[in-house]
PDB file of C-alpha atoms in Angstrom:
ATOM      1  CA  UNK A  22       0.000   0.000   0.000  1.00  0.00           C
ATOM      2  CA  UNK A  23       1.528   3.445  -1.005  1.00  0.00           C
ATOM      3  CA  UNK A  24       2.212   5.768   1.399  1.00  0.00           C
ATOM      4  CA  UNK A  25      -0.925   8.953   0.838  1.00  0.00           C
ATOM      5  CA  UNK A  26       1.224  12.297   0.612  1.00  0.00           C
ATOM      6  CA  UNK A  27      -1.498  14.258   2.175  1.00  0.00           C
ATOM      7  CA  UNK A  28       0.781  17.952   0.867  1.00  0.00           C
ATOM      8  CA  UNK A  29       0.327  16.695  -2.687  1.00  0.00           C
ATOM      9  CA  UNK A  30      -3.876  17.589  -2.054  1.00  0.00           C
ATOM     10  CA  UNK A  31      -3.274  20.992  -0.361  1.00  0.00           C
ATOM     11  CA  UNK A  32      -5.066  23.014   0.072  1.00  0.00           C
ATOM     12  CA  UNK A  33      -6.448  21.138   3.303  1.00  0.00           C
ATOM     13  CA  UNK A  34      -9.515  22.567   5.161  1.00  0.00           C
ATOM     14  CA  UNK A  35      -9.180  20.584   9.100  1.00  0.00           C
ATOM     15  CA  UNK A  36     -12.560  21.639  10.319  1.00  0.00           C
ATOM     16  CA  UNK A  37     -11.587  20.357  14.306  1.00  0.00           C
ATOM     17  CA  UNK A  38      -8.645  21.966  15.931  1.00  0.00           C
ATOM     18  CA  UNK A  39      -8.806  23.756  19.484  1.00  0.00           C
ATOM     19  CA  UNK A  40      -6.401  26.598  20.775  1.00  0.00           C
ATOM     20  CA  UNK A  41      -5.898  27.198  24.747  1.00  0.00           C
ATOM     21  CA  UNK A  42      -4.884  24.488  27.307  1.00  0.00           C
ATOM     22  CA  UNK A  43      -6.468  20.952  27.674  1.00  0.00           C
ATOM     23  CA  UNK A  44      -7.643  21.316  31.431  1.00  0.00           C
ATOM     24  CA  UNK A  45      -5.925  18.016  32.862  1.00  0.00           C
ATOM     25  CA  UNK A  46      -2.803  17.576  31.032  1.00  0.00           C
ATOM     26  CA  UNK A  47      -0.325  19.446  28.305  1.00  0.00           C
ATOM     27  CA  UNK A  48      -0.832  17.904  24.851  1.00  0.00           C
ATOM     28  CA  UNK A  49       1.886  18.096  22.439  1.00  0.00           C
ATOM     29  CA  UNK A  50       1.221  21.456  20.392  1.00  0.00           C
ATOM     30  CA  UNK A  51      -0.480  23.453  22.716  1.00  0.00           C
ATOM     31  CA  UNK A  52       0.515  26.699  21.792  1.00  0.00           C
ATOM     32  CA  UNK A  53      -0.925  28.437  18.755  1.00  0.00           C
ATOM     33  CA  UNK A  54       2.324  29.046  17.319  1.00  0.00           C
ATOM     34  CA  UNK A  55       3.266  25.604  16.977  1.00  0.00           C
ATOM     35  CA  UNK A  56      -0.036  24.133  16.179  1.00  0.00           C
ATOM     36  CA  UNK A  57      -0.441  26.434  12.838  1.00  0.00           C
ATOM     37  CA  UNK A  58       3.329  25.143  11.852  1.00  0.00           C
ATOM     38  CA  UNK A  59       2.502  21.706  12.430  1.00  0.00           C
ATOM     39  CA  UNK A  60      -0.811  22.374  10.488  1.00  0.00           C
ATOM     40  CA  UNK A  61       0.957  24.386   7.766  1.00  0.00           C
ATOM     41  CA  UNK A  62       3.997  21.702   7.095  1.00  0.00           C
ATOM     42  CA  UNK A  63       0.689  19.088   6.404  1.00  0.00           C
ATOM     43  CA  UNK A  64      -0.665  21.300   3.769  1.00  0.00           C
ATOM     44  CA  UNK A  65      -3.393  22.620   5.966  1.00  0.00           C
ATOM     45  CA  UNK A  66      -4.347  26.050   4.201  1.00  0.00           C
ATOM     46  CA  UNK A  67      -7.364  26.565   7.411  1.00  0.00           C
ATOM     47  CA  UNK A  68      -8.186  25.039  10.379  1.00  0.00           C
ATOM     48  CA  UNK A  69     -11.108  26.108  12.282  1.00  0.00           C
ATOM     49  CA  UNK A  70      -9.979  26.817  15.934  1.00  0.00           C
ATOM     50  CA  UNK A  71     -12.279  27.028  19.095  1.00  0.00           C
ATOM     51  CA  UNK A  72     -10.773  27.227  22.556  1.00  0.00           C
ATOM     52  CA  UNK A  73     -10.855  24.582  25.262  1.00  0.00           C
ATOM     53  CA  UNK A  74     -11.359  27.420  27.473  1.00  0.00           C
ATOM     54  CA  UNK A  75     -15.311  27.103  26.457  1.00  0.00           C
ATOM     55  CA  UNK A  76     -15.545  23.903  28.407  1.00  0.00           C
ATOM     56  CA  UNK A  77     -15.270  25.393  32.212  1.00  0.00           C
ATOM     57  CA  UNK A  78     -15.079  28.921  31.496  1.00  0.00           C
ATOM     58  CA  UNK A  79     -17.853  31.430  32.370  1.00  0.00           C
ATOM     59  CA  UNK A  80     -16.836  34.716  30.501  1.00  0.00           C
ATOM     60  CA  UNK A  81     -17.213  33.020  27.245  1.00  0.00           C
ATOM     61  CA  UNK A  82     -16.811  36.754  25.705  1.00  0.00           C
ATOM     62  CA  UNK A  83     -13.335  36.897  26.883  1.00  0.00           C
ATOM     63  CA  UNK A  84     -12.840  33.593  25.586  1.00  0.00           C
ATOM     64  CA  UNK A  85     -13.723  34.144  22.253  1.00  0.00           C
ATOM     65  CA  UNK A  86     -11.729  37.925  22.287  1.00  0.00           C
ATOM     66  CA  UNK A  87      -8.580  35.559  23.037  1.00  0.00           C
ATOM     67  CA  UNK A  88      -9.530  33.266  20.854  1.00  0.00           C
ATOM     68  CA  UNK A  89      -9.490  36.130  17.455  1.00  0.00           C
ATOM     69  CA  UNK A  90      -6.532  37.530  18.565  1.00  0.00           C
ATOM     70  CA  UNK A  91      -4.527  34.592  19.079  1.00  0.00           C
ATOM     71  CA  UNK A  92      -5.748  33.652  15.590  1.00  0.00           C
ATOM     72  CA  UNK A  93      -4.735  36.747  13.783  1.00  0.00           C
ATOM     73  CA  UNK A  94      -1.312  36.790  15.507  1.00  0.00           C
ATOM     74  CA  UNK A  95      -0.147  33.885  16.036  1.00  0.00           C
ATOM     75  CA  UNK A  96      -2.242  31.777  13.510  1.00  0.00           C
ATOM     76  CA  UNK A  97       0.279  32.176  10.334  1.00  0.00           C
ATOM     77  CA  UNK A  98      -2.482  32.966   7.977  1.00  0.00           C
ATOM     78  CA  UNK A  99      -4.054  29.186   9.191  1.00  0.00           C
ATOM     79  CA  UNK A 100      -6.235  29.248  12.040  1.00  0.00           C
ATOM     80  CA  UNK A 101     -10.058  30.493  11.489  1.00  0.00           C
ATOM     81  CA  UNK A 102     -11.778  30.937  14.617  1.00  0.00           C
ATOM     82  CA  UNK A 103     -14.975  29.158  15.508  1.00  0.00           C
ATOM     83  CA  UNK A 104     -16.737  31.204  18.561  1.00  0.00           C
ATOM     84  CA  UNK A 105     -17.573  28.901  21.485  1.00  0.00           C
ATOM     85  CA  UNK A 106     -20.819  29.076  22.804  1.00  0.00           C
ATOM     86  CA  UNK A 107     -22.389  27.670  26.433  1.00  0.00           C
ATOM     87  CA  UNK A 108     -26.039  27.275  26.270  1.00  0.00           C
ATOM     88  CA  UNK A 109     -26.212  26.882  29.662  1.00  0.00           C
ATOM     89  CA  UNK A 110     -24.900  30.596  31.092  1.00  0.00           C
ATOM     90  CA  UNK A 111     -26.968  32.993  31.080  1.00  0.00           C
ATOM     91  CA  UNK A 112     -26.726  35.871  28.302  1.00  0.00           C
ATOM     92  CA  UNK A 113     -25.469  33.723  25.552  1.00  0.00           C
ATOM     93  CA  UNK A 114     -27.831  35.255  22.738  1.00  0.00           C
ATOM     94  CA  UNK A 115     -24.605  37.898  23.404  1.00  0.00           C
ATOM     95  CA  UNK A 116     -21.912  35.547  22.299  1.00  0.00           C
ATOM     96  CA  UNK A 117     -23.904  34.646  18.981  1.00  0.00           C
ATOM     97  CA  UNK A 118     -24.302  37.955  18.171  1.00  0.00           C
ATOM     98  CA  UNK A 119     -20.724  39.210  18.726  1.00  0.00           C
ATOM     99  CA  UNK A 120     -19.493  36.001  16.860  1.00  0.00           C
ATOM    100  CA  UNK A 121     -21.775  37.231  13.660  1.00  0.00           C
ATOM    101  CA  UNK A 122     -20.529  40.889  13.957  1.00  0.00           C
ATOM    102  CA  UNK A 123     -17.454  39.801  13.980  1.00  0.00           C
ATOM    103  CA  UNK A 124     -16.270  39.001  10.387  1.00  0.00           C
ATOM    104  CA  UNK A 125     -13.218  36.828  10.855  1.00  0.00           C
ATOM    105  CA  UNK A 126     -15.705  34.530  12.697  1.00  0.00           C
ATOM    106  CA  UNK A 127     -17.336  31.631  10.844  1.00  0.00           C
ATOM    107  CA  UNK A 128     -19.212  30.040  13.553  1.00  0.00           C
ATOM    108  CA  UNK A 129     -20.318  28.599  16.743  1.00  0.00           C
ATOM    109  CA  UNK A 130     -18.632  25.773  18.619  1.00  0.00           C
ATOM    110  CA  UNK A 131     -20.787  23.999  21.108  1.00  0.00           C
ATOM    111  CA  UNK A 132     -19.568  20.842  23.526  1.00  0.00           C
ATOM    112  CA  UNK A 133     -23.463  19.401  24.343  1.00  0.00           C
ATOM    113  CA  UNK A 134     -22.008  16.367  26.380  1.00  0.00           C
ATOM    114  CA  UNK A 135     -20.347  19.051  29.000  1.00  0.00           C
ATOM    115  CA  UNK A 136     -22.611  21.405  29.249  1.00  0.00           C
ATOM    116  CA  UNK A 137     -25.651  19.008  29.607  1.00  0.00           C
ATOM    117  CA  UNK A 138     -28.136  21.253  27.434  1.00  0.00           C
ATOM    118  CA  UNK A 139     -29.476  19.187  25.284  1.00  0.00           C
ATOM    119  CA  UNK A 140     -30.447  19.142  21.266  1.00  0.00           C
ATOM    120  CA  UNK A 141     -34.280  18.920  22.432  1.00  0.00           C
ATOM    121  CA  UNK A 142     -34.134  21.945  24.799  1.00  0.00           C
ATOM    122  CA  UNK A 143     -35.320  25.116  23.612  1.00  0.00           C
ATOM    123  CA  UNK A 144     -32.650  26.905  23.774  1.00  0.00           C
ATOM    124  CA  UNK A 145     -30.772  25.276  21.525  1.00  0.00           C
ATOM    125  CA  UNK A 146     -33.922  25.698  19.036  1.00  0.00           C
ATOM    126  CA  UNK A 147     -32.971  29.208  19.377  1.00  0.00           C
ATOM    127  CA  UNK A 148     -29.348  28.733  18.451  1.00  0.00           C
ATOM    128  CA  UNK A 149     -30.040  27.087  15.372  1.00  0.00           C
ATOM    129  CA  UNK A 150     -32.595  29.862  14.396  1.00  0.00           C
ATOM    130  CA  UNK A 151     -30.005  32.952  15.019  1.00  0.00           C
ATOM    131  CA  UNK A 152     -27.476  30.561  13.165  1.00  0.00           C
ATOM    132  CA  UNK A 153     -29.548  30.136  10.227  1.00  0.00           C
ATOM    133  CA  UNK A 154     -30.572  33.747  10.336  1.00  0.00           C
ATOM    134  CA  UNK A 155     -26.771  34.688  10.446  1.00  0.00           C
ATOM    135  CA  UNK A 156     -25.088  32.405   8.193  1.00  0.00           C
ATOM    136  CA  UNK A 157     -23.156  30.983  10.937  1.00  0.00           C
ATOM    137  CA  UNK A 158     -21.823  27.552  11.078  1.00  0.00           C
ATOM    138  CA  UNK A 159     -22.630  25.569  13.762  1.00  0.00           C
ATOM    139  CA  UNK A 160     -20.172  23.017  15.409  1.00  0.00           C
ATOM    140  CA  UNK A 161     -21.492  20.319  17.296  1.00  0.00           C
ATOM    141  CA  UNK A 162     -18.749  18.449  19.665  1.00  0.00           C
ATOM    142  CA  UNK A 163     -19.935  15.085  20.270  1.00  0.00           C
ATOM    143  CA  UNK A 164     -17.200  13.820  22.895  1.00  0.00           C
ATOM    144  CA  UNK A 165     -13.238  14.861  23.098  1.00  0.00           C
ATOM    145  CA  UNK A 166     -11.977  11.826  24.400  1.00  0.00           C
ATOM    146  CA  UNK A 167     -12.980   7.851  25.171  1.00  0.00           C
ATOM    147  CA  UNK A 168     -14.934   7.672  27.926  1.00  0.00           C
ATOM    148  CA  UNK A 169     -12.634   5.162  29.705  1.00  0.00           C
ATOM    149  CA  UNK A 170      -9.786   8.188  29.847  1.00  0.00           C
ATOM    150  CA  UNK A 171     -12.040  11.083  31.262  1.00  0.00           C
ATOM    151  CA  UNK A 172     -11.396  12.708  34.417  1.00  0.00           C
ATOM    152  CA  UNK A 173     -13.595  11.160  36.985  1.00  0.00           C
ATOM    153  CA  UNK A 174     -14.879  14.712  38.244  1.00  0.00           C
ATOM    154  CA  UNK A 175     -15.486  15.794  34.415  1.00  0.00           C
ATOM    155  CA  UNK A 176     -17.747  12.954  32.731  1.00  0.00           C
ATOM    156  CA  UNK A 177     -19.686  14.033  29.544  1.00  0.00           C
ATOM    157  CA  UNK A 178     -22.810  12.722  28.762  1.00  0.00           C
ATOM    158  CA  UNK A 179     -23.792  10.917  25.867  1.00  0.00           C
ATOM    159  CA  UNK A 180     -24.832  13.713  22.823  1.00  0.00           C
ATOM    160  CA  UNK A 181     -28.796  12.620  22.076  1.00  0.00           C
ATOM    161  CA  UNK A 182     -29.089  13.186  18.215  1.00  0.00           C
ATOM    162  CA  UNK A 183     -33.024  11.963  18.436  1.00  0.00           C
ATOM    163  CA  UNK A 184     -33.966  15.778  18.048  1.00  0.00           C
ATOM    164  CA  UNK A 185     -31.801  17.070  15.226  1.00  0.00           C
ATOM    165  CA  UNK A 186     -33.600  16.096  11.879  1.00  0.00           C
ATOM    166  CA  UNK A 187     -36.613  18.148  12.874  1.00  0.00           C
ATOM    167  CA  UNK A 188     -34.064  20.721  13.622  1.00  0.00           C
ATOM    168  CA  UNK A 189     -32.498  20.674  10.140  1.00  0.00           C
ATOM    169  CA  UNK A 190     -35.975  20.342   8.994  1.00  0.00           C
ATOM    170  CA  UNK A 191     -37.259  23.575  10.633  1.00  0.00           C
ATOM    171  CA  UNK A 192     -34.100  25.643   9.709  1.00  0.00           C
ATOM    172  CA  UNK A 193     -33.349  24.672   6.367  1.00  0.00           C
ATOM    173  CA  UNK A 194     -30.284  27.172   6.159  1.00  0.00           C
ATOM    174  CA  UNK A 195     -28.800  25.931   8.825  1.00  0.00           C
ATOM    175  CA  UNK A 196     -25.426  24.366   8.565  1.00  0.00           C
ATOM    176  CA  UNK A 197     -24.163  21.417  11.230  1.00  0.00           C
ATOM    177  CA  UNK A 198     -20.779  19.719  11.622  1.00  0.00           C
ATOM    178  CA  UNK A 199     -20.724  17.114  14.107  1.00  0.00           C
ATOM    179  CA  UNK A 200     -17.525  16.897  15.369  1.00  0.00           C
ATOM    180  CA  UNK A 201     -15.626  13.308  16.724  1.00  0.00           C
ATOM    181  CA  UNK A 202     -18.971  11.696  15.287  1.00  0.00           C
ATOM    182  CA  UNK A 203     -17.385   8.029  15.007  1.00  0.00           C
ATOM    183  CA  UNK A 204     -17.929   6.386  18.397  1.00  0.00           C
ATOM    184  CA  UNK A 205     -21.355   7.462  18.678  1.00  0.00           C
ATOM    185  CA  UNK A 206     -23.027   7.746  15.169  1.00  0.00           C
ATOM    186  CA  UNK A 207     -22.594   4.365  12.929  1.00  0.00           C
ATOM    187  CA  UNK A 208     -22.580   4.954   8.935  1.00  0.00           C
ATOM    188  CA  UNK A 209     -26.059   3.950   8.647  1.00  0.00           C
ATOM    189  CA  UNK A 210     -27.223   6.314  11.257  1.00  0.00           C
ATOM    190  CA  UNK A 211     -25.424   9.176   9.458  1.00  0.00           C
ATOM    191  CA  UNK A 212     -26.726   8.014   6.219  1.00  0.00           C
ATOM    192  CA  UNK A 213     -30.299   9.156   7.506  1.00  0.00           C
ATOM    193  CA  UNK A 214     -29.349  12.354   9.403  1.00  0.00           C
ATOM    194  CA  UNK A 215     -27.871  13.656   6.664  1.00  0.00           C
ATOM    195  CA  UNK A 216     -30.718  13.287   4.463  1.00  0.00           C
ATOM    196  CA  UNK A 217     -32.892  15.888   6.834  1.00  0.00           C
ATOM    197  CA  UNK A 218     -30.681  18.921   5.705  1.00  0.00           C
ATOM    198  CA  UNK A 219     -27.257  20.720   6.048  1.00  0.00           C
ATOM    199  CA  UNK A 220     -25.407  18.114   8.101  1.00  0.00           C
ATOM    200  CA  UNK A 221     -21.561  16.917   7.799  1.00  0.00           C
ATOM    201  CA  UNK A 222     -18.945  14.805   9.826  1.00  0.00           C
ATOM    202  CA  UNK A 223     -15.602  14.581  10.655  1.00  0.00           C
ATOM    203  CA  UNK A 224     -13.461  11.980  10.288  1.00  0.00           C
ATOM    204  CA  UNK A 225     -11.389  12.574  13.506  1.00  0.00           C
ATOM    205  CA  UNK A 226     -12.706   9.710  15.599  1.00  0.00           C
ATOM    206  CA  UNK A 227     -13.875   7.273  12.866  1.00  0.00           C
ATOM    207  CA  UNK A 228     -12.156   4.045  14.361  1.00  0.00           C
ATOM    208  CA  UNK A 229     -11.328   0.799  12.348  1.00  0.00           C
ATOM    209  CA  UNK A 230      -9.536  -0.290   9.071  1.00  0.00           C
ATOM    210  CA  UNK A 231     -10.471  -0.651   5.786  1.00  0.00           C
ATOM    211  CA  UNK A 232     -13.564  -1.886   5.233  1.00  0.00           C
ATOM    212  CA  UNK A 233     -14.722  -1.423   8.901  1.00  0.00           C
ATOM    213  CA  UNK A 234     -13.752   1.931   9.202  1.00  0.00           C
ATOM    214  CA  UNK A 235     -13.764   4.910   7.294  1.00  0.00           C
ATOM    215  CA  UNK A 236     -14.405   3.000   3.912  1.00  0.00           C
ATOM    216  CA  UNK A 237     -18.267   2.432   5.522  1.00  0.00           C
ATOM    217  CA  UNK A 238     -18.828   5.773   5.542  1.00  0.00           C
ATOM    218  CA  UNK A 239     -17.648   6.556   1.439  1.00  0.00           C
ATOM    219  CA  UNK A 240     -21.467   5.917   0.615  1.00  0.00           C
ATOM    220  CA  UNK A 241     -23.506   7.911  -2.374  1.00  0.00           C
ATOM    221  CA  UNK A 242     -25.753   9.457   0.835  1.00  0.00           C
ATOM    222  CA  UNK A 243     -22.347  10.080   2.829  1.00  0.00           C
ATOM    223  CA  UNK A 244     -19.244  11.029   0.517  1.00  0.00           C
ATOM    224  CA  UNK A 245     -20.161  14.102   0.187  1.00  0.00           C
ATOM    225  CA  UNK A 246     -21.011  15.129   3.642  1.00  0.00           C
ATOM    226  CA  UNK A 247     -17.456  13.783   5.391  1.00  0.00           C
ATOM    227  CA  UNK A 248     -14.875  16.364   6.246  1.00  0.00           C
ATOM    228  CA  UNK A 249     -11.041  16.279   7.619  1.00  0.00           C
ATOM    229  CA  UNK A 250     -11.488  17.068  11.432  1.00  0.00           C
ATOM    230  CA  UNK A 251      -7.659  16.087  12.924  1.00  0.00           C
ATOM    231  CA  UNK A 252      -8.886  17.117  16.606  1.00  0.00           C
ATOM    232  CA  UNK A 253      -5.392  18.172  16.855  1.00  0.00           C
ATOM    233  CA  UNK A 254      -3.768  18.818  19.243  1.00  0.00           C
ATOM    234  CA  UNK A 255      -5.388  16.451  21.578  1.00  0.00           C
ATOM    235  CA  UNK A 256      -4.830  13.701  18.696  1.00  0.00           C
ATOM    236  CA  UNK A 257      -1.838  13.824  16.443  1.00  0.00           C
ATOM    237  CA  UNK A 258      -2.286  14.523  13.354  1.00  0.00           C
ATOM    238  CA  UNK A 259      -1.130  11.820  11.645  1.00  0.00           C
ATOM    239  CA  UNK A 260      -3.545   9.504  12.940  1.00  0.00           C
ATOM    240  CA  UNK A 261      -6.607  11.205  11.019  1.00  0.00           C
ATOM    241  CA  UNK A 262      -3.753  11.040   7.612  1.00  0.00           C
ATOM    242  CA  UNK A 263      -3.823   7.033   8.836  1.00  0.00           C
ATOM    243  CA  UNK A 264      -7.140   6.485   8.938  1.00  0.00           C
ATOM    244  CA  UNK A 265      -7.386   7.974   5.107  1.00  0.00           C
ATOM    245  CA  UNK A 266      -4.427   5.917   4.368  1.00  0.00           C
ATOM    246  CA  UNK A 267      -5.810   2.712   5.727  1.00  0.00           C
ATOM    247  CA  UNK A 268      -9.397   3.421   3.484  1.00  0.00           C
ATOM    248  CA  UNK A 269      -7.660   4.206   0.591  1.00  0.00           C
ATOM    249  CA  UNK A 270     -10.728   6.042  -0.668  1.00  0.00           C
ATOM    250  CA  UNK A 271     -10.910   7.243  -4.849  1.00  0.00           C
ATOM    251  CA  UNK A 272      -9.457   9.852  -5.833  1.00  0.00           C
ATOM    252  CA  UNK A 273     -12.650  11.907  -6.324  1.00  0.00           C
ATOM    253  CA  UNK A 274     -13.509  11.209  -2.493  1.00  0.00           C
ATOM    254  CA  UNK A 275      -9.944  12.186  -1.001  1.00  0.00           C
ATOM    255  CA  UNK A 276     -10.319  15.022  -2.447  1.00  0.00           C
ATOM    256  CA  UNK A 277     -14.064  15.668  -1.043  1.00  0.00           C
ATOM    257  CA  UNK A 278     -13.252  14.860   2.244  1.00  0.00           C
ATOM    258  CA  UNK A 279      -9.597  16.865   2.283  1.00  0.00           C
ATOM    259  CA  UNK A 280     -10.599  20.071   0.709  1.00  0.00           C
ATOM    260  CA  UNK A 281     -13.790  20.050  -1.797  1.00  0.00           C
ATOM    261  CA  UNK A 282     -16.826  19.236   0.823  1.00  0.00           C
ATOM    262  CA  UNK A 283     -15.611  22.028   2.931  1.00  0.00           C
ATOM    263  CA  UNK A 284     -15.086  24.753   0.417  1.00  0.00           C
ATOM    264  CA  UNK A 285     -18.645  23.753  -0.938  1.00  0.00           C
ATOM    265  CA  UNK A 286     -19.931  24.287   3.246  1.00  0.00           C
ATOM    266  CA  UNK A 287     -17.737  27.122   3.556  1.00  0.00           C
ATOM    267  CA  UNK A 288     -18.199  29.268   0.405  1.00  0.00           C
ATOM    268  CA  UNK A 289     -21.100  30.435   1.087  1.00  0.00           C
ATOM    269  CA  UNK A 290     -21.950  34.606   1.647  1.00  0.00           C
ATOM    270  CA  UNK A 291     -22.526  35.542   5.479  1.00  0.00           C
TER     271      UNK A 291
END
C-alpha cells in the first residue's frame, strides 16, 4: 500500500482543531504558534480553531476575544476561529451575536455532552434559528476523548441526536458539523441524518480499518457530507492522515473529504 502524501492535495480545510490548554494535562502542540506550523507543514491552508477554554469557562466573551486575537497573531495565515458558545450561562444570545458581527468569525462551537443542554431543549432551538438567520456555522462536539480516559470529576454525557432532523428540517439554512462523530453515530445512522438537511462529519474519531472503518462511511448518501477534522492537538495529526491511508478512498472522495466538501460548506456569503 503506497504511502498517501497528504501535501500533494493541499489546500487542506481541518474543520476540528482547538487553541488554549487541555484542562488536565499538556498535549503536544499546545501553543498556537506551533499548532499552525505543524498544520501548515501538512498542507493545511485553514483550520477552524475554538478554545478549550469554552468547556469550564464562564466569561465566554473573553474567551472568544482571546480566541481572534490569538488567531490573527499567532495563527500564520491558518487558524479560522470558531466562537464557542455555552447554552447553559446565562446571556449567551450575546456571544452569537458578537461572533456574527465579527467578520473573521465563521461560527459557533458547542460541547453538548459538558454542558448538559441538550439538542431537544429550547434553547438550543434558538441557536439554530439565530445561526440560520446569520449564516453561521454551527459546530457540534460530540465527545473529546474515550470515555474510559475522562477525568472522573469531568464525565460528559452521551450527545442525544433523536432531536436534530426536525431541527435541520425547521431551519433549512442551517449548517451542522458534528464533530468526533465516530464512536457514537454508525454509517447507517449518518446516512439518515444527513438526508434531513445541512449536516456533515468529521473523520477525527472514525475508528477501524479498511472496510470497517472509514471505507463504511464513502457511501452515495455520505461522501459528500465527510470532512477532515484532525482534533489536533489532543490527537496527532497523523492519525486522522492514517485512517485515510488505511481506506484508501478514490481519488474523487480524497479530495471531497480533504478540501472540496468544505469549500462547498464554507463558500457560502454571510
Amino acid at each position: 500500500m503506497p504511502p498517501l502524501e497528504l501535501p500533494r492535495y493541499a489546500p487542506i480545510i481541518d474543520v476540528n482543531v482547538h487553541l488554549s490548554r487541555w484542562p488536565f494535562r499538556r498535549l503536544p502542540d499546545d501553543e498556537p504558534e506551533r499548532l499552525a506550523k505543524r498544520l501548515r507543514d501538512q498542507g493545511v491552508a485553514s483550520a477552524l480553531a475554538s478554545s478549550f477554554d469554552g468547556l469550564l469557562h464562564l466569561d465566554l466573551g473573553e474567551v472568544n476575544r482571546r480566541l481572534v486575537d490569538a488567531c490573527a497573531s499567532k495563527g500564520q495565515g491558518v487558524l479560522t476561529p470558531v466562537g464557542a458558545v455555552n447554552l447553559a450561562l446565562p446571556n449567551w444570545e450575546s456571544e452569537v451575536r458578537w461572533c456574527a458581527r465579527t467578520p473573521e468569525v465563521v461560527g459557533v462551537r458547542l460541547w453538548p455532552g459538558y454542558h448538559d443542554v441538550g439538542l431537544d431543549d429550547p434553547r438550543f432551538d434558538d441557536l439554530c434559528a439565530a445561526c440560520a438567520e446569520e449564516s453561521l456555522l454551527l459546530q457540534l462536539v460530540m465527545r473529546l476523548e474515550d470515555a474510559r480516559t475522562e477525568h472522573p470529576r469531568f464525565r460528559s454525557r452521551k450527545v442525544e441526536l433523536a432531536a436534530l432532523p426536525d431541527l435541520l428540517r425547521r431551519h433549512p439554512r442551517l449548517r451542522v458539523i458534528l464533530l468526533n462523530p465516530g464512536k457514537d453515530v454508525s454509517a447507517e445512522a449518518a446516512g439518515k441524518l444527513a438526508q434531513a438537511g445541512n449536516l456533515y462529519f468529521d473523520i477525527g474519531m472514525i475508528e477501524g480499518t479498511g472496510a470497517i472503518g472509514l471505507r463504511r462511511y464513502l457511501t452515495p448518501a455520505l461522501a459528500e457530507r465527510l470532512l477532515f477534522g484532525s482534533h489536533s492537538p489532543f490527537f496527532y495529526f497523523a492519525a486522522t492522515t492514517l485512517r485515510l491511508h488505511e481506506c484508501q478512498p478514490k481519488e474523487r472522495d480524497l479530495k471531497g473529504i480533504l478540501h472540496a466538501n468544505a469549500r462547498r460548506l464554507l463558500d457560502r456569503p454571510r
